Amino acid sequence: MSARDAILAALGPASGDDLDRAAAALLIDPERPPVDPTQLEETFAARLLLPSVAASYAAVAGFADVPAAIAAYCAEHGLPRHLCAPPDPRLDAADWSGIDRHLDPAPDEPLALAVAECGVAETGSLVMRTAPTAPMLPNFLALHHVVVVPRLVAYLEDALPTEPMPRGYYWITGVSGTTDIEGTYVRGAHGPRYLHVIRLISEN
Amino acid sequence: MTAAFAARVDAALADPVLKIAVERTAGTAEAKRTLAVDAFPDFEAARTRAAAIKDHVVANLGAYLERFEANATAAGATVHWASTAQEACDIVLALCRQAKAKSVARSKSMLGEEIGLPHALAEAGIERIETDLAEHIIQLAGERPSHIIWPAMHKTREQVSALFKASHHAPHEEETIAAMAESARRHLRDAMLGADVGISGANFLVADTGAVCTVTNEGNAELSLVPPRMHIVTAGIEKIVPSMPHAVHLLRMLSRSATGAPLSQYTTFYTGPRRPGDRDGPAEMHIVLVDNGRTRMRREGLAEMLRCIRCGACMNHCVVFRQIGGHAYGGTYPGPMGAVLTPAIDGLAASRDLPNACTLNGKCQEVCPVRIPLPTLLRGWREKSWREGLEPASVRSGLALWAWFARRPRLYRAATATALKSARLMGGGWLSRLPLAGGWTRHRDMPAPAPKSFMDQYRQGRRR
Ligand code: SF4
């Protein structure tokens, strides 16, 4: 008997309930931190300040304002205007003169830009998905991670994909941190040490 | 208690550094969890829901596994099944050979430890790069994890510093924790990016999408799973959840119970390999579903243990764990959950001490996010051990067990302090609830308990 058959035989038949009905019944009114739907902007911005998230934040109008916001971030942190950016047509449409963008991340990439699908007010999470226009590796490699957030939702459930899952679907809720040595929190364990959110107010 | 177990406990109790190291991390985790739980609207109801979700999955596990397999396969992943630890390791090694792997990058997985994967890779001559900082530390030290969330909890900064200086190519110069972490960052990055295969565990397997979920604070899973051409997942069959919203509920419970954060920094769902047009991602994804005793646990009265989401709260709140640390337990999983799991995985004869190294004060059950009745399950093991004649008669009397604790004053004081505080010692607490506790109950007509009177009583008993 194959291991598969042995395991399934040992588990026996299902309980006989309607699985989907029973599973759905377990999701009615889930307990979760209350989020006021009229206060999404404020709640999201406040979550970014949680010690476990610790992201900086800037609000601009739309995609056309992203290059200027990046230039300001680089100036503030003394970084060259040189970044790894995804081939996202919404970014390409902006005027990037004076800023050097490249597609492939260097092993010690200082700055990577990404566009989130949305931000989550409940947790301050940035919702990301892979696509030909959205590679994954730069977001875990760069020291500074800058994420454009065009839209906000209240809860994690509201951010879940409705269409088939992308290959990589991920929530970023802070920087690469560790408490592995004596429980002391250190930022920048492997990937980003700094997370900066550029919120596009008029895109929502 | 067996001599081997007693020796491990005594060594742990005699190690002053260990106590400090464990206390620093577990104490912080306990405080942060309390804040997070108090801030949550109705954590008790959320625990009940989490337990119900897991019970539903465990009751219908076969159907859900088939559903997961179908969806993961449709997404382009290959699903493998393993009844035993050996079978699971064999599958992983065969895949590594197929990928002609010289080095693999592992992101922390307790299942990987459980099935002995680090050892199997070493035997096969494949270089193993542990990417989680704590796993990296214990790999350098040649040790096993001592906690399921903080595997290097037993190490002080001084010990970590010495390890890094001995093995990193450009080690830290400043004696700070930040500088040590930076040294590991430099050291691990190249190795990680050059690995041929990435191996991870899974926090959840999502049945209706075929997605595999990992949760980390470091982002090491993503960094080590995206560049290699093959991603191998090893996961216990109980990791299934029906759908993404079920995963969301359990993720809210997991992060709060483990670290006190509303959500861990990186939560990633991987569904199949690289797709056409993708700029990165593995060309192949393999998922190994591992039984290793789980179907037997389900059948033989331990189904509730299969709810466990490996948050570590039970050990952070355990008076015995806080005194002796994780290694004294001798298995992959320490603390209260380990004392239930290890006899199921390694056999009761080899681990019958573990269910005894517990005061049954009930704290683990109170904090468990999926309401596992750990003390009840531990008592079940004790009774089985007595029934099967594995324990000497003196232990069956209960008094010997009490005496064992009492001979270790630090452990004893820690154990009785909580019991007395909650006035459980004489009521429903550990000693009176011991089955066959005749040896002890003969002494029960003494006045209300105080730690001193116990010690006096014990000394008197010894003089007699
Ligand atoms: S038994 Fe409960 S508290 Fe302990 S690790 Fe498992 S889920 Fe967490």
mmCIF file of N, CA and C in Angstrom, chain B residues 401-448:
data_model
loop_
_atom_site.group_PDB
_atom_site.id
_atom_site.type_symbol
_atom_site.label_atom_id
_atom_site.label_comp_id
_atom_site.label_asym_id
_atom_site.label_seq_id
_atom_site.Cartn_x
_atom_site.Cartn_y
_atom_site.Cartn_z
ATOM 1 N N LEU B 401 6.741 10.904 43.228
ATOM 2 C CA LEU B 401 6.754 11.988 42.267
ATOM 3 C C LEU B 401 6.925 13.317 42.993
ATOM 4 N N TRP B 402 6.145 13.433 44.064
ATOM 5 C CA TRP B 402 6.241 14.640 44.874
ATOM 6 C C TRP B 402 7.649 14.767 45.455
ATOM 7 N N ALA B 403 8.180 13.654 45.911
ATOM 8 C CA ALA B 403 9.519 13.665 46.486
ATOM 9 C C ALA B 403 10.550 14.054 45.437
ATOM 10 N N TRP B 404 10.304 13.619 44.205
ATOM 11 C CA TRP B 404 11.238 13.946 43.130
ATOM 12 C C TRP B 404 11.304 15.461 42.934
ATOM 13 N N PHE B 405 10.140 16.081 42.935
ATOM 14 C CA PHE B 405 10.103 17.544 42.840
ATOM 15 C C PHE B 405 10.745 18.163 44.079
ATOM 16 N N ALA B 406 10.394 17.596 45.237
ATOM 17 C CA ALA B 406 10.829 18.198 46.496
ATOM 18 C C ALA B 406 12.344 18.123 46.666
ATOM 19 N N ARG B 407 12.973 17.158 46.041
ATOM 20 C CA ARG B 407 14.434 17.053 46.139
ATOM 21 C C ARG B 407 15.134 18.100 45.281
ATOM 22 N N ARG B 408 14.347 18.824 44.468
ATOM 23 C CA ARG B 408 14.921 19.876 43.621
ATOM 24 C C ARG B 408 14.297 21.199 44.042
ATOM 25 N N PRO B 409 14.874 21.800 45.086
ATOM 26 C CA PRO B 409 14.191 22.914 45.766
ATOM 27 C C PRO B 409 13.775 24.034 44.817
ATOM 28 N N ARG B 410 14.622 24.364 43.854
ATOM 29 C CA ARG B 410 14.259 25.480 42.978
ATOM 30 C C ARG B 410 13.040 25.139 42.140
ATOM 31 N N LEU B 411 13.053 23.944 41.619
ATOM 32 C CA LEU B 411 11.934 23.479 40.811
ATOM 33 C C LEU B 411 10.682 23.369 41.678
ATOM 34 N N TYR B 412 10.887 22.844 42.863
ATOM 35 C CA TYR B 412 9.769 22.623 43.772
ATOM 36 C C TYR B 412 9.121 23.948 44.172
ATOM 37 N N ARG B 413 9.980 24.923 44.503
ATOM 38 C CA ARG B 413 9.420 26.218 44.912
ATOM 39 C C ARG B 413 8.668 26.868 43.760
ATOM 40 N N ALA B 414 9.225 26.800 42.570
ATOM 41 C CA ALA B 414 8.553 27.379 41.404
ATOM 42 C C ALA B 414 7.219 26.681 41.175
ATOM 43 N N ALA B 415 7.227 25.379 41.314
ATOM 44 C CA ALA B 415 6.017 24.601 41.061
ATOM 45 C C ALA B 415 4.946 24.897 42.096
ATOM 46 N N THR B 416 5.332 24.886 43.369
ATOM 47 C CA THR B 416 4.318 25.068 44.411
ATOM 48 C C THR B 416 3.873 26.513 44.502
ATOM 49 N N ALA B 417 4.725 27.462 44.125
ATOM 50 C CA ALA B 417 4.340 28.872 44.239
ATOM 51 C C ALA B 417 3.078 29.144 43.440
ATOM 52 N N THR B 418 3.026 28.676 42.218
ATOM 53 C CA THR B 418 1.831 28.932 41.408
ATOM 54 C C THR B 418 0.657 28.122 41.932
ATOM 55 N N ALA B 419 0.941 26.903 42.340
ATOM 56 C CA ALA B 419 -0.150 26.065 42.813
ATOM 57 C C ALA B 419 -0.789 26.684 44.049
ATOM 58 N N LEU B 420 0.040 27.205 44.953
ATOM 59 C CA LEU B 420 -0.490 27.778 46.183
ATOM 60 C C LEU B 420 -1.254 29.051 45.901
ATOM 61 N N LYS B 421 -0.699 29.859 44.999
ATOM 62 C CA LYS B 421 -1.341 31.115 44.675
ATOM 63 C C LYS B 421 -2.784 30.869 44.241
ATOM 64 N N SER B 422 -2.990 29.842 43.491
ATOM 65 C CA SER B 422 -4.340 29.597 43.006
ATOM 66 C C SER B 422 -5.069 28.593 43.901
ATOM 67 N N ALA B 423 -4.517 28.355 45.070
ATOM 68 C CA ALA B 423 -5.155 27.482 46.061
ATOM 69 C C ALA B 423 -5.583 26.154 45.453
ATOM 70 N N ARG B 424 -4.743 25.644 44.581
ATOM 71 C CA ARG B 424 -5.135 24.425 43.897
ATOM 72 C C ARG B 424 -4.460 23.205 44.492
ATOM 73 N N LEU B 425 -3.449 23.454 45.274
ATOM 74 C CA LEU B 425 -2.598 22.340 45.651
ATOM 75 C C LEU B 425 -3.391 21.244 46.343
ATOM 76 N N MET B 426 -4.263 21.663 47.275
ATOM 77 C CA MET B 426 -5.004 20.647 48.002
ATOM 78 C C MET B 426 -6.335 20.348 47.335
ATOM 79 N N GLY B 427 -6.804 21.286 46.525
ATOM 80 C CA GLY B 427 -8.098 21.090 45.877
ATOM 81 C C GLY B 427 -7.951 20.237 44.635
ATOM 82 N N GLY B 428 -8.049 20.911 43.491
ATOM 83 C CA GLY B 428 -8.004 20.127 42.254
ATOM 84 C C GLY B 428 -6.623 20.058 41.637
ATOM 85 N N GLY B 429 -5.587 20.378 42.379
ATOM 86 C CA GLY B 429 -4.261 20.529 41.786
ATOM 87 C C GLY B 429 -3.513 19.240 41.555
ATOM 88 N N TRP B 430 -2.230 19.381 41.412
ATOM 89 C CA TRP B 430 -1.449 18.276 40.878
ATOM 90 C C TRP B 430 -1.386 17.054 41.758
ATOM 91 N N LEU B 431 -1.143 17.277 43.053
ATOM 92 C CA LEU B 431 -0.900 16.086 43.861
ATOM 93 C C LEU B 431 -2.171 15.301 44.112
ATOM 94 N N SER B 432 -3.229 16.030 44.467
ATOM 95 C CA SER B 432 -4.436 15.300 44.848
ATOM 96 C C SER B 432 -5.060 14.612 43.645
ATOM 97 N N ARG B 433 -4.753 15.139 42.426
ATOM 98 C CA ARG B 433 -5.391 14.547 41.265
ATOM 99 C C ARG B 433 -4.611 13.370 40.688
ATOM 100 N N LEU B 434 -3.476 13.088 41.268
ATOM 101 C CA LEU B 434 -2.717 11.964 40.736
ATOM 102 C C LEU B 434 -3.507 10.679 40.899
ATOM 103 N N PRO B 435 -3.640 9.938 39.834
ATOM 104 C CA PRO B 435 -4.320 8.661 39.990
ATOM 105 C C PRO B 435 -3.481 7.760 40.897
ATOM 106 N N LEU B 436 -4.108 6.902 41.608
ATOM 107 C CA LEU B 436 -3.418 5.950 42.481
ATOM 108 C C LEU B 436 -2.508 6.655 43.475
ATOM 109 N N ALA B 437 -2.943 7.841 43.922
ATOM 110 C CA ALA B 437 -2.069 8.635 44.767
ATOM 111 C C ALA B 437 -2.168 8.229 46.227
ATOM 112 N N GLY B 438 -2.378 6.979 46.460
ATOM 113 C CA GLY B 438 -2.560 6.504 47.820
ATOM 114 C C GLY B 438 -1.423 6.903 48.736
ATOM 115 N N GLY B 439 -0.220 6.787 48.235
ATOM 116 C CA GLY B 439 0.948 7.104 49.047
ATOM 117 C C GLY B 439 0.920 8.536 49.522
ATOM 118 N N TRP B 440 0.367 9.374 48.714
ATOM 119 C CA TRP B 440 0.314 10.771 49.098
ATOM 120 C C TRP B 440 -0.930 11.066 49.939
ATOM 121 N N THR B 441 -2.059 10.522 49.532
ATOM 122 C CA THR B 441 -3.302 10.900 50.213
ATOM 123 C C THR B 441 -3.296 10.496 51.678
ATOM 124 N N ARG B 442 -2.500 9.516 52.031
ATOM 125 C CA ARG B 442 -2.369 9.174 53.451
ATOM 126 C C ARG B 442 -1.875 10.377 54.241
ATOM 127 N N HIS B 443 -1.158 11.256 53.585
ATOM 128 C CA HIS B 443 -0.587 12.405 54.290
ATOM 129 C C HIS B 443 -1.448 13.651 54.134
ATOM 130 N N ARG B 444 -2.636 13.489 53.589
ATOM 131 C CA ARG B 444 -3.364 14.687 53.191
ATOM 132 C C ARG B 444 -4.086 15.379 54.322
ATOM 133 N N ASP B 445 -4.172 14.740 55.498
ATOM 134 C CA ASP B 445 -4.943 15.358 56.575
ATOM 135 C C ASP B 445 -4.124 16.401 57.325
ATOM 136 N N MET B 446 -3.184 17.027 56.636
ATOM 137 C CA MET B 446 -2.397 18.051 57.322
ATOM 138 C C MET B 446 -2.988 19.421 57.068
ATOM 139 N N PRO B 447 -2.550 20.415 57.834
ATOM 140 C CA PRO B 447 -3.166 21.741 57.724
ATOM 141 C C PRO B 447 -2.946 22.379 56.348
ATOM 142 N N ALA B 448 -3.611 23.509 56.165
ATOM 143 C CA ALA B 448 -3.544 24.236 54.884
ATOM 144 C C ALA B 448 -2.093 24.443 54.462
#
